[in-house]
PDB file of C-alpha atoms and ligand atoms in Angstrom:
ATOM      1  CA  MET A   9     101.170-140.579  24.552  1.00 75.00           C
ATOM      2  CA  THR A  10     102.175-144.223  24.947  1.00 88.00           C
ATOM      3  CA  LYS A  11     100.452-146.352  22.352  1.00 96.00           C
ATOM      4  CA  ARG A  12      98.432-149.265  23.676  1.00 98.00           C
ATOM      5  CA  VAL A  13      99.479-152.794  22.789  1.00 98.00           C
ATOM      6  CA  ALA A  14      96.726-155.309  21.942  1.00 99.00           C
ATOM      7  CA  VAL A  15      97.368-159.055  21.675  1.00 99.00           C
ATOM      8  CA  ILE A  16      94.639-160.750  19.644  1.00 99.00           C
ATOM      9  CA  THR A  17      94.373-164.529  19.274  1.00 99.00           C
ATOM     10  CA  GLY A  18      92.617-165.944  16.244  1.00 98.00           C
ATOM     11  CA  GLY A  19      93.942-162.890  14.420  1.00 98.00           C
ATOM     12  CA  ALA A  20      94.350-164.741  11.129  1.00 98.00           C
ATOM     13  CA  SER A  21      90.652-164.920  10.277  1.00 98.00           C
ATOM     14  CA  GLY A  22      87.111-163.724  10.879  1.00 98.00           C
ATOM     15  CA  ILE A  23      86.389-161.769  14.061  1.00 98.00           C
ATOM     16  CA  GLY A  24      90.033-161.826  15.179  1.00 98.00           C
ATOM     17  CA  ARG A  25      91.385-160.439  11.899  1.00 98.00           C
ATOM     18  CA  GLU A  26      88.808-157.641  11.817  1.00 98.00           C
ATOM     19  CA  THR A  27      89.557-156.798  15.444  1.00 99.00           C
ATOM     20  CA  CYS A  28      93.276-156.571  14.632  1.00 99.00           C
ATOM     21  CA  LEU A  29      92.453-154.134  11.813  1.00 99.00           C
ATOM     22  CA  GLN A  30      90.104-152.116  14.024  1.00 98.00           C
ATOM     23  CA  PHE A  31      92.606-151.685  16.872  1.00 98.00           C
ATOM     24  CA  ALA A  32      95.384-150.782  14.421  1.00 98.00           C
ATOM     25  CA  ARG A  33      93.159-148.206  12.680  1.00 98.00           C
ATOM     26  CA  LYS A  34      92.578-146.595  16.060  1.00 98.00           C
ATOM     27  CA  GLY A  35      96.325-146.291  16.606  1.00 98.00           C
ATOM     28  CA  ASP A  36      97.072-149.285  18.835  1.00 98.00           C
ATOM     29  CA  ARG A  37     100.027-151.563  18.187  1.00 98.00           C
ATOM     30  CA  VAL A  38      98.741-155.052  17.437  1.00 99.00           C
ATOM     31  CA  VAL A  39     100.136-158.520  18.018  1.00 99.00           C
ATOM     32  CA  VAL A  40      98.393-160.833  15.568  1.00 99.00           C
ATOM     33  CA  ALA A  41      98.473-164.264  17.203  1.00 99.00           C
ATOM     34  CA  ASP A  42      97.288-167.429  15.523  1.00 99.00           C
ATOM     35  CA  PHE A  43      98.087-171.037  14.760  1.00 98.00           C
ATOM     36  CA  ASN A  44      97.838-170.255  11.032  1.00 98.00           C
ATOM     37  CA  GLU A  45     101.080-168.470  10.215  1.00 98.00           C
ATOM     38  CA  ALA A  46     100.427-167.649   6.538  1.00 98.00           C
ATOM     39  CA  ALA A  47      97.025-166.069   7.160  1.00 98.00           C
ATOM     40  CA  GLY A  48      98.289-164.347  10.314  1.00 98.00           C
ATOM     41  CA  ARG A  49     101.110-162.705   8.369  1.00 98.00           C
ATOM     42  CA  GLU A  50      98.509-161.637   5.804  1.00 98.00           C
ATOM     43  CA  THR A  51      96.650-159.772   8.573  1.00 99.00           C
ATOM     44  CA  VAL A  52      99.903-157.979   9.457  1.00 99.00           C
ATOM     45  CA  GLU A  53     100.353-157.008   5.784  1.00 98.00           C
ATOM     46  CA  MET A  54      96.778-155.676   5.675  1.00 98.00           C
ATOM     47  CA  ILE A  55      97.456-153.535   8.758  1.00 98.00           C
ATOM     48  CA  GLU A  56     100.762-152.259   7.382  1.00 98.00           C
ATOM     49  CA  ALA A  57      99.136-151.430   4.045  1.00 98.00           C
ATOM     50  CA  GLU A  58      96.802-149.119   5.965  1.00 98.00           C
ATOM     51  CA  GLY A  59      99.740-147.510   7.798  1.00 98.00           C
ATOM     52  CA  GLY A  60      99.227-149.395  11.068  1.00 98.00           C
ATOM     53  CA  GLU A  61     101.722-151.215  13.267  1.00 98.00           C
ATOM     54  CA  ALA A  62     101.607-154.968  13.887  1.00 98.00           C
ATOM     55  CA  ILE A  63     103.663-158.116  14.277  1.00 98.00           C
ATOM     56  CA  PHE A  64     102.738-161.786  13.974  1.00 99.00           C
ATOM     57  CA  ILE A  65     103.474-164.314  16.703  1.00 99.00           C
ATOM     58  CA  GLN A  66     102.495-167.939  16.199  1.00 99.00           C
ATOM     59  CA  VAL A  67     100.589-169.535  19.061  1.00 99.00           C
ATOM     60  CA  ASP A  68      98.713-172.709  19.823  1.00 99.00           C
ATOM     61  CA  VAL A  69      96.297-171.518  22.491  1.00 99.00           C
ATOM     62  CA  SER A  70      95.621-175.092  23.601  1.00 98.00           C
ATOM     63  CA  LYS A  71      99.168-175.232  25.017  1.00 98.00           C
ATOM     64  CA  GLN A  72      99.911-173.157  28.111  1.00 99.00           C
ATOM     65  CA  GLU A  73     103.629-172.771  27.361  1.00 98.00           C
ATOM     66  CA  SER A  74     102.759-171.416  23.923  1.00 99.00           C
ATOM     67  CA  VAL A  75     100.370-168.805  25.359  1.00 99.00           C
ATOM     68  CA  ASN A  76     102.933-167.801  28.007  1.00 99.00           C
ATOM     69  CA  ALA A  77     105.546-167.417  25.268  1.00 99.00           C
ATOM     70  CA  LEU A  78     103.128-165.300  23.215  1.00 99.00           C
ATOM     71  CA  VAL A  79     102.657-162.813  26.049  1.00 99.00           C
ATOM     72  CA  ASP A  80     106.390-162.752  26.848  1.00 98.00           C
ATOM     73  CA  GLN A  81     107.305-162.156  23.193  1.00 98.00           C
ATOM     74  CA  ALA A  82     104.661-159.449  22.809  1.00 98.00           C
ATOM     75  CA  VAL A  83     106.135-157.575  25.779  1.00 98.00           C
ATOM     76  CA  GLN A  84     109.684-158.113  24.490  1.00 98.00           C
ATOM     77  CA  ALA A  85     108.637-156.598  21.160  1.00 98.00           C
ATOM     78  CA  TYR A  86     106.498-153.686  22.331  1.00 98.00           C
ATOM     79  CA  GLY A  87     107.351-153.226  26.019  1.00 98.00           C
ATOM     80  CA  ARG A  88     103.822-153.636  27.372  1.00 98.00           C
ATOM     81  CA  ILE A  89     100.437-155.326  27.026  1.00 98.00           C
ATOM     82  CA  ASP A  90      97.235-153.328  27.512  1.00 98.00           C
ATOM     83  CA  VAL A  91      94.629-155.528  25.844  1.00 99.00           C
ATOM     84  CA  MET A  92      94.439-159.314  25.610  1.00 99.00           C
ATOM     85  CA  PHE A  93      91.670-160.588  23.340  1.00 99.00           C
ATOM     86  CA  ASN A  94      91.313-164.343  23.893  1.00 99.00           C
ATOM     87  CA  ASN A  95      89.331-165.038  20.768  1.00 98.00           C
ATOM     88  CA  ALA A  96      90.748-168.098  18.950  1.00 98.00           C
ATOM     89  CA  GLY A  97      88.201-170.865  18.718  1.00 98.00           C
ATOM     90  CA  ILE A  98      86.970-173.877  16.792  1.00 97.00           C
ATOM     91  CA  GLY A  99      83.472-175.104  16.004  1.00 93.00           C
ATOM     92  CA  GLY A 100      83.517-178.420  17.832  1.00 74.00           C
ATOM     93  CA  ALA A 101      80.327-179.830  16.396  1.00 75.00           C
ATOM     94  CA  GLY A 102      79.026-183.240  17.355  1.00 90.00           C
ATOM     95  CA  PRO A 103      75.946-184.640  19.118  1.00 93.00           C
ATOM     96  CA  VAL A 104      76.310-185.830  22.709  1.00 96.00           C
ATOM     97  CA  LEU A 105      75.372-189.484  22.150  1.00 97.00           C
ATOM     98  CA  SER A 106      77.805-190.012  19.291  1.00 95.00           C
ATOM     99  CA  GLN A 107      80.514-187.642  20.399  1.00 95.00           C
ATOM    100  CA  ASN A 108      83.879-187.986  18.720  1.00 95.00           C
ATOM    101  CA  MET A 109      86.045-187.842  21.841  1.00 96.00           C
ATOM    102  CA  ASP A 110      89.103-186.432  20.083  1.00 96.00           C
ATOM    103  CA  LEU A 111      86.988-183.554  18.844  1.00 96.00           C
ATOM    104  CA  TYR A 112      85.435-183.163  22.290  1.00 96.00           C
ATOM    105  CA  HIS A 113      88.829-182.846  23.987  1.00 97.00           C
ATOM    106  CA  ARG A 114      90.198-180.591  21.236  1.00 97.00           C
ATOM    107  CA  THR A 115      87.226-178.231  21.552  1.00 97.00           C
ATOM    108  CA  ILE A 116      87.665-177.971  25.319  1.00 97.00           C
ATOM    109  CA  ALA A 117      91.441-177.533  24.913  1.00 98.00           C
ATOM    110  CA  VAL A 118      91.187-174.676  22.396  1.00 98.00           C
ATOM    111  CA  ASN A 119      88.002-172.830  23.391  1.00 98.00           C
ATOM    112  CA  GLN A 120      88.141-173.265  27.164  1.00 98.00           C
ATOM    113  CA  HIS A 121      91.717-173.981  28.244  1.00 98.00           C
ATOM    114  CA  GLY A 122      92.992-171.553  25.599  1.00 99.00           C
ATOM    115  CA  VAL A 123      91.019-168.730  27.183  1.00 99.00           C
ATOM    116  CA  ALA A 124      92.083-169.769  30.701  1.00 99.00           C
ATOM    117  CA  TYR A 125      95.770-169.733  29.683  1.00 99.00           C
ATOM    118  CA  GLY A 126      95.297-166.313  28.087  1.00 99.00           C
ATOM    119  CA  ILE A 127      93.684-164.868  31.220  1.00 99.00           C
ATOM    120  CA  MET A 128      96.481-166.264  33.404  1.00 99.00           C
ATOM    121  CA  ALA A 129      99.374-165.167  31.187  1.00 99.00           C
ATOM    122  CA  ALA A 130      98.061-161.676  30.440  1.00 99.00           C
ATOM    123  CA  GLY A 131      96.755-161.121  33.978  1.00 99.00           C
ATOM    124  CA  ASN A 132     100.073-162.012  35.533  1.00 98.00           C
ATOM    125  CA  LYS A 133     102.027-159.892  33.049  1.00 99.00           C
ATOM    126  CA  MET A 134      99.768-156.844  33.488  1.00 98.00           C
ATOM    127  CA  LYS A 135     100.024-157.203  37.263  1.00 98.00           C
ATOM    128  CA  GLU A 136     103.833-157.535  37.080  1.00 98.00           C
ATOM    129  CA  LEU A 137     104.101-154.418  34.870  1.00 98.00           C
ATOM    130  CA  GLY A 138     101.518-152.449  36.877  1.00 98.00           C
ATOM    131  CA  ILE A 139      99.299-152.003  33.807  1.00 98.00           C
ATOM    132  CA  ARG A 140      95.575-151.368  34.292  1.00 98.00           C
ATOM    133  CA  GLY A 141      94.652-153.399  31.242  1.00 98.00           C
ATOM    134  CA  VAL A 142      91.667-155.284  29.948  1.00 99.00           C
ATOM    135  CA  ILE A 143      91.205-158.947  29.067  1.00 99.00           C
ATOM    136  CA  ILE A 144      88.355-159.677  26.659  1.00 99.00           C
ATOM    137  CA  ASN A 145      87.225-163.244  26.002  1.00 99.00           C
ATOM    138  CA  THR A 146      85.058-164.447  23.136  1.00 98.00           C
ATOM    139  CA  ALA A 147      82.072-166.396  24.416  1.00 98.00           C
ATOM    140  CA  SER A 148      78.940-166.874  22.280  1.00 98.00           C
ATOM    141  CA  VAL A 149      75.171-166.804  22.444  1.00 97.00           C
ATOM    142  CA  PHE A 150      75.750-170.576  22.563  1.00 96.00           C
ATOM    143  CA  GLY A 151      77.042-170.006  26.109  1.00 98.00           C
ATOM    144  CA  PHE A 152      73.404-169.289  27.005  1.00 96.00           C
ATOM    145  CA  LEU A 153      71.306-171.031  24.373  1.00 96.00           C
ATOM    146  CA  ALA A 154      71.316-174.717  23.436  1.00 94.00           C
ATOM    147  CA  SER A 155      71.343-175.886  19.864  1.00 90.00           C
ATOM    148  CA  PRO A 156      71.499-179.532  18.735  1.00 90.00           C
ATOM    149  CA  GLY A 157      74.812-181.030  17.622  1.00 91.00           C
ATOM    150  CA  THR A 158      77.256-178.700  19.351  1.00 93.00           C
ATOM    151  CA  PHE A 159      77.511-180.228  22.827  1.00 95.00           C
ATOM    152  CA  ALA A 160      81.194-179.543  23.528  1.00 97.00           C
ATOM    153  CA  TYR A 161      81.065-176.058  22.038  1.00 96.00           C
ATOM    154  CA  HIS A 162      78.256-175.065  24.454  1.00 97.00           C
ATOM    155  CA  ALA A 163      80.284-176.394  27.372  1.00 97.00           C
ATOM    156  CA  THR A 164      83.269-174.238  26.442  1.00 98.00           C
ATOM    157  CA  LYS A 165      81.317-171.037  25.875  1.00 98.00           C
ATOM    158  CA  GLY A 166      79.482-171.420  29.189  1.00 98.00           C
ATOM    159  CA  ALA A 167      82.889-171.853  30.782  1.00 98.00           C
ATOM    160  CA  VAL A 168      84.236-168.698  29.103  1.00 99.00           C
ATOM    161  CA  ILE A 169      81.385-166.703  30.616  1.00 98.00           C
ATOM    162  CA  MET A 170      82.017-167.934  34.157  1.00 98.00           C
ATOM    163  CA  MET A 171      85.813-167.725  33.833  1.00 98.00           C
ATOM    164  CA  SER A 172      85.426-164.095  32.791  1.00 99.00           C
ATOM    165  CA  LYS A 173      83.271-163.289  35.812  1.00 98.00           C
ATOM    166  CA  SER A 174      85.457-165.041  38.364  1.00 98.00           C
ATOM    167  CA  ALA A 175      88.724-163.711  36.909  1.00 99.00           C
ATOM    168  CA  ALA A 176      87.278-160.176  36.907  1.00 98.00           C
ATOM    169  CA  LEU A 177      86.618-160.480  40.619  1.00 98.00           C
ATOM    170  CA  GLU A 178      90.184-161.562  41.343  1.00 98.00           C
ATOM    171  CA  LEU A 179      91.880-159.089  38.995  1.00 98.00           C
ATOM    172  CA  ALA A 180      89.848-156.035  40.010  1.00 98.00           C
ATOM    173  CA  PRO A 181      92.197-155.174  42.909  1.00 98.00           C
ATOM    174  CA  HIS A 182      94.976-154.844  40.288  1.00 98.00           C
ATOM    175  CA  GLY A 183      92.901-152.518  38.123  1.00 98.00           C
ATOM    176  CA  ILE A 184      92.532-155.130  35.397  1.00 98.00           C
ATOM    177  CA  ARG A 185      89.126-155.645  33.813  1.00 99.00           C
ATOM    178  CA  VAL A 186      87.885-158.960  32.425  1.00 99.00           C
ATOM    179  CA  VAL A 187      84.898-159.001  30.075  1.00 99.00           C
ATOM    180  CA  ALA A 188      83.265-161.641  27.873  1.00 99.00           C
ATOM    181  CA  VAL A 189      81.736-160.768  24.525  1.00 98.00           C
ATOM    182  CA  ALA A 190      79.013-162.983  23.096  1.00 98.00           C
ATOM    183  CA  PRO A 191      78.568-162.840  19.318  1.00 98.00           C
ATOM    184  CA  GLY A 192      75.505-164.367  17.635  1.00 96.00           C
ATOM    185  CA  ALA A 193      75.682-165.532  14.016  1.00 95.00           C
ATOM    186  CA  VAL A 194      78.730-163.965  12.394  1.00 97.00           C
ATOM    187  CA  ASP A 195      79.717-164.498   8.769  1.00 96.00           C
ATOM    188  CA  THR A 196      83.130-166.166   9.150  1.00 96.00           C
ATOM    189  CA  PRO A 197      84.656-169.512   8.085  1.00 94.00           C
ATOM    190  CA  ILE A 198      83.687-171.109  11.422  1.00 93.00           C
ATOM    191  CA  ILE A 199      80.039-171.325  10.316  1.00 90.00           C
ATOM    192  CA  GLN A 200      80.847-173.015   6.993  1.00 88.00           C
ATOM    193  CA  GLY A 201      79.360-176.255   8.345  1.00 84.00           C
ATOM    194  CA  TYR A 202      76.010-174.523   8.838  1.00 85.00           C
ATOM    195  CA  LYS A 203      76.215-173.131   5.309  1.00 86.00           C
ATOM    196  CA  ASP A 204      76.952-176.616   3.943  1.00 86.00           C
ATOM    197  CA  ALA A 205      73.968-177.990   5.885  1.00 84.00           C
ATOM    198  CA  GLY A 206      71.650-175.351   4.394  1.00 86.00           C
ATOM    199  CA  MET A 207      70.973-173.771   7.788  1.00 87.00           C
ATOM    200  CA  ILE A 208      71.992-170.218   6.999  1.00 90.00           C
ATOM    201  CA  ASP A 209      68.470-168.935   6.338  1.00 90.00           C
ATOM    202  CA  SER A 210      67.284-170.015   9.781  1.00 88.00           C
ATOM    203  CA  MET A 211      70.367-168.354  11.334  1.00 89.00           C
ATOM    204  CA  ARG A 212      69.680-165.139   9.431  1.00 91.00           C
ATOM    205  CA  GLN A 213      66.181-164.990  10.867  1.00 90.00           C
ATOM    206  CA  LYS A 214      67.605-164.928  14.381  1.00 89.00           C
ATOM    207  CA  VAL A 215      69.633-161.797  13.688  1.00 92.00           C
ATOM    208  CA  MET A 216      67.910-158.421  13.875  1.00 90.00           C
ATOM    209  CA  GLY A 217      67.905-157.072  10.336  1.00 88.00           C
ATOM    210  CA  GLY A 218      67.788-160.532   8.795  1.00 92.00           C
ATOM    211  CA  GLU A 219      71.452-160.773   7.784  1.00 94.00           C
ATOM    212  CA  LEU A 220      74.397-162.492   9.426  1.00 96.00           C
ATOM    213  CA  THR A 221      76.472-160.131  11.560  1.00 97.00           C
ATOM    214  CA  LYS A 222      79.650-158.927   9.869  1.00 97.00           C
ATOM    215  CA  PRO A 223      82.910-159.699  11.703  1.00 98.00           C
ATOM    216  CA  GLU A 224      83.918-156.026  11.445  1.00 98.00           C
ATOM    217  CA  THR A 225      80.773-155.101  13.377  1.00 97.00           C
ATOM    218  CA  VAL A 226      81.792-157.405  16.215  1.00 98.00           C
ATOM    219  CA  ALA A 227      85.315-155.954  16.054  1.00 98.00           C
ATOM    220  CA  LYS A 228      84.022-152.422  16.611  1.00 98.00           C
ATOM    221  CA  SER A 229      82.118-153.528  19.727  1.00 98.00           C
ATOM    222  CA  VAL A 230      85.196-155.291  21.077  1.00 98.00           C
ATOM    223  CA  TYR A 231      87.154-152.095  20.581  1.00 98.00           C
ATOM    224  CA  LEU A 232      84.551-150.076  22.503  1.00 98.00           C
ATOM    225  CA  VAL A 233      84.706-152.538  25.400  1.00 98.00           C
ATOM    226  CA  SER A 234      88.493-152.147  25.494  1.00 98.00           C
ATOM    227  CA  LEU A 235      88.408-148.399  26.091  1.00 98.00           C
ATOM    228  CA  ASP A 236      88.964-146.863  29.536  1.00 97.00           C
ATOM    229  CA  GLU A 237      85.605-145.127  29.074  1.00 98.00           C
ATOM    230  CA  ALA A 238      84.046-148.610  29.380  1.00 98.00           C
ATOM    231  CA  GLU A 239      85.417-149.060  32.908  1.00 97.00           C
ATOM    232  CA  ALA A 240      81.949-149.890  34.282  1.00 98.00           C
ATOM    233  CA  ILE A 241      81.840-152.897  31.963  1.00 98.00           C
ATOM    234  CA  ASN A 242      83.649-155.446  34.088  1.00 98.00           C
ATOM    235  CA  GLY A 243      82.924-159.045  35.063  1.00 98.00           C
ATOM    236  CA  SER A 244      79.993-159.127  32.682  1.00 98.00           C
ATOM    237  CA  VAL A 245      79.006-160.463  29.294  1.00 98.00           C
ATOM    238  CA  VAL A 246      78.471-157.989  26.488  1.00 98.00           C
ATOM    239  CA  MET A 247      76.087-159.345  23.872  1.00 98.00           C
ATOM    240  CA  VAL A 248      77.349-158.457  20.399  1.00 98.00           C
ATOM    241  CA  ASP A 249      74.640-160.492  18.716  1.00 97.00           C
ATOM    242  CA  GLN A 250      72.216-158.043  17.058  1.00 96.00           C
ATOM    243  CA  GLY A 251      69.451-159.441  19.213  1.00 95.00           C
ATOM    244  CA  TYR A 252      70.100-163.154  18.533  1.00 95.00           C
ATOM    245  CA  ALA A 253      69.554-164.072  22.195  1.00 95.00           C
ATOM    246  CA  SER A 254      66.820-161.493  22.780  1.00 94.00           C
ATOM    247  CA  PHE A 255      63.871-162.841  20.835  1.00 87.00           C
ATOM    248  CA  LYS A 256      62.520-165.995  19.328  1.00 78.00           C
TER     249      LYS A 256
HETATM  250  P1  NAI B  26      87.370-168.212  12.297  1.00 82.70           P
HETATM  251  O1  NAI B  26      87.413-169.658  12.007  1.00 82.70           O
HETATM  252  O2  NAI B  26      87.243-167.250  11.179  1.00 82.70           O
HETATM  253  O3  NAI B  26      88.639-167.789  13.191  1.00 82.70           O
HETATM  254  C1  NAI B  26      89.153-168.593  14.215  1.00 82.70           C
HETATM  255  C2  NAI B  26      90.658-168.410  14.249  1.00 82.70           C
HETATM  256  O4  NAI B  26      91.174-169.126  15.390  1.00 82.70           O
HETATM  257  C3  NAI B  26      91.368-168.956  13.007  1.00 82.70           C
HETATM  258  O5  NAI B  26      92.264-167.995  12.485  1.00 82.70           O
HETATM  259  C4  NAI B  26      92.135-170.169  13.531  1.00 82.70           C
HETATM  260  O6  NAI B  26      93.365-170.422  12.847  1.00 82.70           O
HETATM  261  C5  NAI B  26      92.382-169.749  14.989  1.00 82.70           C
HETATM  262  N1  NAI B  26      92.683-170.909  15.847  1.00 82.70           N
HETATM  263  C6  NAI B  26      91.988-172.071  15.928  1.00 82.70           C
HETATM  264  N2  NAI B  26      92.594-172.901  16.793  1.00 82.70           N
HETATM  265  C7  NAI B  26      93.685-172.249  17.275  1.00 82.70           C
HETATM  266  C8  NAI B  26      94.709-172.594  18.196  1.00 82.70           C
HETATM  267  N3  NAI B  26      94.736-173.789  18.800  1.00 82.70           N
HETATM  268  N4  NAI B  26      95.660-171.681  18.468  1.00 82.70           N
HETATM  269  C9  NAI B  26      95.662-170.472  17.844  1.00 82.70           C
HETATM  270  N5  NAI B  26      94.720-170.100  16.942  1.00 82.70           N
HETATM  271  C10 NAI B  26      93.750-170.995  16.665  1.00 82.70           C
HETATM  272  O7  NAI B  26      86.120-168.037  13.291  1.00 82.70           O
HETATM  273  P2  NAI B  26      85.489-166.751  14.020  1.00 82.70           P
HETATM  274  O8  NAI B  26      84.043-166.792  13.784  1.00 82.70           O
HETATM  275  O9  NAI B  26      86.240-165.527  13.726  1.00 82.70           O
HETATM  276  O10 NAI B  26      85.729-167.194  15.543  1.00 82.70           O
HETATM  277  C11 NAI B  26      86.349-166.369  16.510  1.00 82.70           C
HETATM  278  C12 NAI B  26      85.689-166.636  17.853  1.00 82.70           C
HETATM  279  O11 NAI B  26      84.328-166.214  17.799  1.00 82.70           O
HETATM  280  C13 NAI B  26      85.660-168.102  18.264  1.00 82.70           C
HETATM  281  O12 NAI B  26      85.970-168.206  19.645  1.00 82.70           O
HETATM  282  C14 NAI B  26      84.218-168.507  18.003  1.00 82.70           C
HETATM  283  O13 NAI B  26      83.807-169.567  18.831  1.00 82.70           O
HETATM  284  C15 NAI B  26      83.508-167.219  18.344  1.00 82.70           C
HETATM  285  N6  NAI B  26      82.157-167.075  17.840  1.00 82.70           N
HETATM  286  C16 NAI B  26      81.901-167.066  16.488  1.00 82.70           C
HETATM  287  C17 NAI B  26      80.608-166.931  16.047  1.00 82.70           C
HETATM  288  C18 NAI B  26      80.254-166.948  14.597  1.00 82.70           C
HETATM  289  O14 NAI B  26      79.062-167.035  14.262  1.00 82.70           O
HETATM  290  N7  NAI B  26      81.205-166.835  13.684  1.00 82.70           N
HETATM  291  C19 NAI B  26      79.476-166.791  16.988  1.00 82.70           C
HETATM  292  C20 NAI B  26      79.876-166.762  18.376  1.00 82.70           C
HETATM  293  C21 NAI B  26      81.166-166.910  18.773  1.00 82.70           C
END
């Protein structure tokens, strides 16, 4: 059987790293893609230490030519692309009335444009190769729910949700699925600011079970969404939030 090839952005840390490990454990070949080369290569070493297959490709998802090159290089290396997980993201904190505009534009460039470039590059490549693949995009409960001080971040995650729906509609005739996943409060470096601000206890209370979600738990859900058996999951948002958006 041909092994699937999964390209995972943000693969150097947190949810992305755990998703790389999960796909590799299940026998897929993994392209670990990240801006952070040292940590990305560490993810590859972790996969290889477990007997899995992976390569690292450096990418800056905020640049379209870099994302196009990532997809091209992945196909040059492994001959195909079955899964594209557009997951790289940054926190982008800052209140609306005192918004640092550099941070605003950077947040939109990475979290929103980065996902758009990934959908375009992977969608076109899958179409060209006749592969009935799946594109999964990381949104957030913050694509639905407002929280003070993260204005730009909310904008990007709302955009990821709608980009996933509209791309799914256009890619369906090619047999390509597009799905958004929406994590809640996940214990990764991206929430360090909340930890520093002493807000972790209030975040814990929003998660069913009272503990932050583990990145490996999110990774397992992403893997399930990627399977052919999940073909009915298309053009929708899968909450991987342990109830964060379900109760108050
Ligand atoms: P993380 O900080 O552990 O990982 C983010 C990764 O993205 C890092 O490896 C970083 O180097 C990479 N990255 C950042 N900018 C990049 C760029 N321009 N090009 C390539 N790579 C870049 O954070 P985490 O939590 O694993 O975040 C992954 C995704 O999950 C993000 O989209 C985030 O918004 C989302 N998310 C996280 C939640 C949480 O509570 N941790 C909740 C909901 C969504």
